[in-house]
Coordinates of N, CA, C and O in Angstrom, one line a residue:
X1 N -10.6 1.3 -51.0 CA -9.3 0.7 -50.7 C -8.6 1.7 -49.7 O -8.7 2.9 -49.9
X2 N -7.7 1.1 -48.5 CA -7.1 1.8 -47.6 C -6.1 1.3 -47.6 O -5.8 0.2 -47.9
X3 N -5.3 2.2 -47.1 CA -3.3 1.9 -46.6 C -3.5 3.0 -45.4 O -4.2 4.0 -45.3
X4 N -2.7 2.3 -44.6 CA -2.7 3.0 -43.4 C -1.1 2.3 -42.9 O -0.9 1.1 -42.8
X5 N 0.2 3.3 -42.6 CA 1.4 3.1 -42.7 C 2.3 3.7 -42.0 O 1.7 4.7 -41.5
X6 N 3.5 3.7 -41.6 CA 4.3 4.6 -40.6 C 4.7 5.9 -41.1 O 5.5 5.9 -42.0
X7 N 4.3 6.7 -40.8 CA 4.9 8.1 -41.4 C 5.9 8.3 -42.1 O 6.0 8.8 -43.1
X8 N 7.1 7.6 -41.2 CA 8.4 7.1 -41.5 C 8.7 7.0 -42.6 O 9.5 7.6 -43.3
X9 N 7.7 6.0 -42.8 CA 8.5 4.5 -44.5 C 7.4 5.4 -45.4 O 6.2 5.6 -45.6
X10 N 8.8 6.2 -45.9 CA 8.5 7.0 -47.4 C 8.2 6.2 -48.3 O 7.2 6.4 -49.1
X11 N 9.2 4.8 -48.5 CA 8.7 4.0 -49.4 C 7.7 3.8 -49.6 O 7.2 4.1 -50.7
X12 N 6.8 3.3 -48.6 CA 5.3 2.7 -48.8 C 4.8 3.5 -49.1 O 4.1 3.1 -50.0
X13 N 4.7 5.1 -48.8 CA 3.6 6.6 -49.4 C 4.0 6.6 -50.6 O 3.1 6.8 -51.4
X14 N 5.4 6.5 -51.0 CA 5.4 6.1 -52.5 C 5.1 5.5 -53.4 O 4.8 5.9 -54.5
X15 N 5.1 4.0 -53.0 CA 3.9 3.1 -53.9 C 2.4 3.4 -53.3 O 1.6 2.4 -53.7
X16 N 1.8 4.1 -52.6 CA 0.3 4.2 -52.5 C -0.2 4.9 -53.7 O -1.0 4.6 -54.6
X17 N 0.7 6.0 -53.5 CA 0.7 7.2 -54.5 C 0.8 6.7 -56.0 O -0.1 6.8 -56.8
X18 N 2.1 6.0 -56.3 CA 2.2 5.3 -57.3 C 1.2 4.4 -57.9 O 1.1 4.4 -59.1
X19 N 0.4 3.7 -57.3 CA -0.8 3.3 -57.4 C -2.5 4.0 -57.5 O -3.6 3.4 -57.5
X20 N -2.1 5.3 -57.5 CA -3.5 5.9 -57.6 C -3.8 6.7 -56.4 O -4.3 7.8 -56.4
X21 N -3.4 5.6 -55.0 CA -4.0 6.3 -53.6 C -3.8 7.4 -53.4 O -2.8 7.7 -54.1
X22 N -4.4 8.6 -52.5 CA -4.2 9.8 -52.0 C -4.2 9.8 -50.7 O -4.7 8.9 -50.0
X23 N -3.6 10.9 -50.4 CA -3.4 11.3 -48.5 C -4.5 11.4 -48.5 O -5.1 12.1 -49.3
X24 N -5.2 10.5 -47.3 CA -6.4 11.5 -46.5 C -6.5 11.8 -45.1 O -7.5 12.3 -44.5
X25 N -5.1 11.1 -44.5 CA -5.2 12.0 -42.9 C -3.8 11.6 -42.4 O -3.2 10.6 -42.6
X26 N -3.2 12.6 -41.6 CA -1.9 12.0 -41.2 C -2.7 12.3 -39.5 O -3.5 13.3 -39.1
X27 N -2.3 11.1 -38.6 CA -2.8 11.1 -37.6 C -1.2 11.4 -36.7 O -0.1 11.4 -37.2
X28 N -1.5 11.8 -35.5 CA 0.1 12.8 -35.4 C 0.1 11.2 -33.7 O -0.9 10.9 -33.0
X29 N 1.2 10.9 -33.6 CA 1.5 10.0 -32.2 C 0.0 9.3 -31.7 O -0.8 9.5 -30.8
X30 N 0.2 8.5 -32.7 CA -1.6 7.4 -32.4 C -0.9 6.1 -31.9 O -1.4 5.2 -31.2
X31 N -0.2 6.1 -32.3 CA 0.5 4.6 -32.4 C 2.0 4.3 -31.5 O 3.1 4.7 -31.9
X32 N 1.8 3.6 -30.2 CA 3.7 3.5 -29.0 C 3.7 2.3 -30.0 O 2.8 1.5 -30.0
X33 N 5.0 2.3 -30.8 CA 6.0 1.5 -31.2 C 7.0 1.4 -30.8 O 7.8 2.3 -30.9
X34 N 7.4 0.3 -30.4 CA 8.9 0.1 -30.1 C 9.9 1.1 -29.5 O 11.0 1.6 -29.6
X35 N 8.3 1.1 -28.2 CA 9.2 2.5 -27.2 C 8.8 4.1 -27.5 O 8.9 4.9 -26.6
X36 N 8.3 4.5 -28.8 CA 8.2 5.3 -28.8 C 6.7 5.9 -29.5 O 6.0 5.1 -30.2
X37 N 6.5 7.0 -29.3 CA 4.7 7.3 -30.1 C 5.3 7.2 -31.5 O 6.5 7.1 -31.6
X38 N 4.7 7.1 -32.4 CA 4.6 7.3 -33.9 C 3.4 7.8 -34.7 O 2.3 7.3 -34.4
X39 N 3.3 8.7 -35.6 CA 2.6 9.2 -36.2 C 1.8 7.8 -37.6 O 2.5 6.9 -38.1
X40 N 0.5 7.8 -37.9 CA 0.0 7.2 -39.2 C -0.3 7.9 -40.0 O -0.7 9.0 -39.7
X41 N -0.2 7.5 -41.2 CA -0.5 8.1 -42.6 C -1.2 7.3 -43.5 O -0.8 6.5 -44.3
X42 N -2.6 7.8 -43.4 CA -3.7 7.0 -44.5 C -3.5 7.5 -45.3 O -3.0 8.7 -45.4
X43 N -3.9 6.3 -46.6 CA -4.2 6.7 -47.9 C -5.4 6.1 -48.2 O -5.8 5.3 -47.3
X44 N -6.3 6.3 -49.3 CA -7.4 5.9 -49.7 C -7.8 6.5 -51.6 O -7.7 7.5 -52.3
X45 N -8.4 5.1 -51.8 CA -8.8 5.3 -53.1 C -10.2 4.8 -53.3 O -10.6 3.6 -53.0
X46 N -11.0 5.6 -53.8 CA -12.8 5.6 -53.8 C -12.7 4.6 -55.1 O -12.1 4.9 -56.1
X47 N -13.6 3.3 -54.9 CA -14.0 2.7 -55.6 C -14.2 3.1 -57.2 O -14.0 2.4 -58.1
X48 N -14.8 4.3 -57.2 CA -14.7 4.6 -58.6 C -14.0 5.0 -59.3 O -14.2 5.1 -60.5
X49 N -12.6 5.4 -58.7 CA -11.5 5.2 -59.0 C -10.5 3.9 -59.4 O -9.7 3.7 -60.2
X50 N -11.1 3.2 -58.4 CA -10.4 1.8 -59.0 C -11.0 1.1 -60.1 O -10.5 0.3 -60.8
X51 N -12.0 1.5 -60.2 CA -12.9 0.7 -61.4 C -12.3 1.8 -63.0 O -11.9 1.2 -64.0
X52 N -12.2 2.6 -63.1 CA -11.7 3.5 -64.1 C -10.7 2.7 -65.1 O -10.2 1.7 -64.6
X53 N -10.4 3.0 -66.3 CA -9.6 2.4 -67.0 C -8.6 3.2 -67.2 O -7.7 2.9 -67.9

């Protein structure tokens, strides 16, 4: 499982997190939005983790 999200929206890094997911890369100005570059922030959770109880 992947989230890939605005650097910005803390919200969303907080439910990834809240859900199990971990940082695994902050990409720095990948992304011209609305005029300007923006940074991404993956998260990711290894299947064997989601299967866990």
């Amino acid at each position: 499982m992947v989230a890939q999200l605005d650097a910005r929206n803390t919200a969303s890094a907080r439910l990834a997190t809240a859900v199990g997911m971990r940082p695994e890369a902050h990409m720095r100005q990948d992304w011209w939005n609305k005029g300007e570059w923006t940074d991404t922030l993956v998260f990711g959770m290894p299947a064997e983790d989601r299967d866990a109880p």
